[in-house]
Tab-separated table of C-alpha atoms in Angstrom:
chain	number	residue	atom	x	y	z
Z	1	ASN	CA	2.145	8.555	13.862
Z	2	TYR	CA	3.945	7.618	17.056
Z	3	ALA	CA	5.013	4.294	15.532
Z	4	LEU	CA	6.681	5.889	12.529
Z	5	SER	CA	10.264	5.008	11.689
Z	6	ASP	CA	13.070	6.800	9.911
Z	7	ASP	CA	12.080	4.837	6.794
Z	8	ASP	CA	8.563	6.271	6.620
Z	9	CYS	CA	9.161	9.653	8.255
Z	10	GLN	CA	8.994	12.657	5.958
Z	11	HIS	CA	9.558	15.304	8.631
Z	12	PRO	CA	13.009	16.888	8.436
Z	13	GLY	CA	13.425	16.466	12.204
Z	14	GLY	CA	13.291	12.688	11.856
Z	15	ALA	CA	11.272	9.992	13.596
Z	16	LEU	CA	12.770	10.547	17.052
Z	17	TRP	CA	11.848	14.245	16.933
Z	18	VAL	CA	8.270	13.446	15.819
Z	19	ARG	CA	7.833	10.868	18.598
Z	20	GLN	CA	9.124	13.364	21.178
Z	21	CYS	CA	6.637	15.980	19.929
Z	22	ILE	CA	3.809	13.459	20.264
Z	23	LEU	CA	4.932	12.659	23.812
Z	24	ASP	CA	5.052	16.392	24.587
Z	25	ILE	CA	1.500	16.832	23.269
Z	26	SER	CA	0.359	13.866	25.380
Z	27	LYS	CA	1.895	15.394	28.497
Z	28	THR	CA	0.377	18.797	27.691
Z	29	ILE	CA	-3.121	17.330	27.761
Z	30	GLY	CA	-2.344	15.541	31.014
Z	31	ARG	CA	-1.683	12.021	29.742
Z	32	ASP	CA	1.485	9.957	30.090
Z	33	THR	CA	1.411	8.118	26.775
Z	34	PRO	CA	0.152	8.721	23.236
Z	35	ARG	CA	-2.326	5.847	23.718
Z	36	GLU	CA	-3.751	7.514	26.839
Z	37	ALA	CA	-3.946	10.829	24.973
Z	38	ALA	CA	-5.788	9.189	22.072
Z	39	ASP	CA	-8.218	7.529	24.491
Z	40	HIS	CA	-8.829	10.880	26.182
Z	41	LEU	CA	-9.525	12.585	22.865
Z	42	ARG	CA	-11.961	9.789	21.929
Z	43	GLU	CA	-13.762	10.358	25.245
Z	44	LEU	CA	-13.995	14.088	24.540
Z	45	ARG	CA	-15.372	13.472	21.045
Z	46	SER	CA	-17.968	11.140	22.484
Z	47	HIS	CA	-18.864	13.590	25.244
Z	48	PHE	CA	-19.571	16.299	22.686
Z	49	GLY	CA	-21.429	13.941	20.331
Z	50	MET	CA	-18.858	14.152	17.575
Z	51	PRO	CA	-18.328	11.185	15.261
Z	52	GLY	CA	-15.211	9.257	16.127
Z	53	THR	CA	-14.927	6.738	13.327
Z	54	LEU	CA	-15.524	6.468	9.632
Z	55	HIS	CA	-18.345	4.063	10.434
Z	56	ASP	CA	-20.030	6.846	12.438
Z	57	LEU	CA	-19.941	8.881	9.219
Z	58	GLY	CA	-21.448	6.065	7.146
Z	59	VAL	CA	-18.195	4.760	5.680
Z	60	SER	CA	-17.729	1.157	6.696
Z	61	THR	CA	-16.916	-1.172	3.823
Z	62	ARG	CA	-13.568	-1.735	2.194
Z	63	ASP	CA	-15.031	-0.503	-1.130
Z	64	GLU	CA	-16.255	2.729	0.467
Z	65	ILE	CA	-12.844	3.352	2.013
Z	66	HIS	CA	-11.134	2.681	-1.318
Z	67	ARG	CA	-13.490	5.148	-3.058
Z	68	LEU	CA	-12.808	7.711	-0.345
Z	69	ILE	CA	-9.036	7.432	-0.788
Z	70	ASP	CA	-9.027	7.051	-4.563
Z	71	GLY	CA	-11.482	9.878	-5.131
Z	72	GLY	CA	-10.699	12.358	-2.418
Z	73	VAL	CA	-7.289	11.895	-0.861
Z	74	ASN	CA	-3.996	12.516	-2.565
Z	75	PRO	CA	-1.304	11.235	-0.167
Z	76	ARG	CA	1.333	13.287	-1.980
Z	77	GLN	CA	-0.495	16.405	-0.832
Z	78	ALA	CA	-0.332	15.325	2.813
Z	79	ARG	CA	3.030	16.973	3.291
Z	80	ASN	CA	2.057	18.293	6.720
Z	81	ASN	CA	1.767	14.739	8.047
Z	82	PRO	CA	5.057	13.529	9.541
Z	83	ARG	CA	4.587	10.056	8.074
Z	84	LYS	CA	4.789	9.333	4.363
Z	85	LEU	CA	1.371	8.212	3.225
Z	86	GLN	CA	0.983	5.673	0.448
Z	87	SER	CA	-2.518	5.022	-0.911
Z	88	GLU	CA	-2.572	1.302	-0.098
Z	89	ALA	CA	-1.136	1.807	3.394
Z	90	LEU	CA	-3.672	4.581	4.045
Z	91	LYS	CA	-6.530	2.335	2.901
Z	92	THR	CA	-5.367	-0.422	5.268
Z	93	MET	CA	-4.954	2.017	8.154
Z	94	LEU	CA	-8.430	3.504	7.654
Z	95	TYR	CA	-10.024	0.105	7.281
Z	96	ASN	CA	-8.489	-0.964	10.603
Z	97	LEU	CA	-9.725	2.239	12.283
Z	98	ARG	CA	-13.313	1.962	11.114
């Protein structure tokens, strides 16, 4: 969400506010950047044996990701996410994260 813009931000505070919050969270966990914070959280997940990717959960193909989104995720209900989520964009994002 750090790369969100005013065009795809749904938080009333705006994109700048969201990015500052993400920076604050990064600093709170002892990392200078959101990328470093994400890397640290991945290391923690790995350390505790938690799955870190969809592939780790058995979801790896484009068709499986599409079924996951189409059957179980309603982006309009993701109002607590600061970025507006569109089904196709979410599918692409998840496919790239697998």
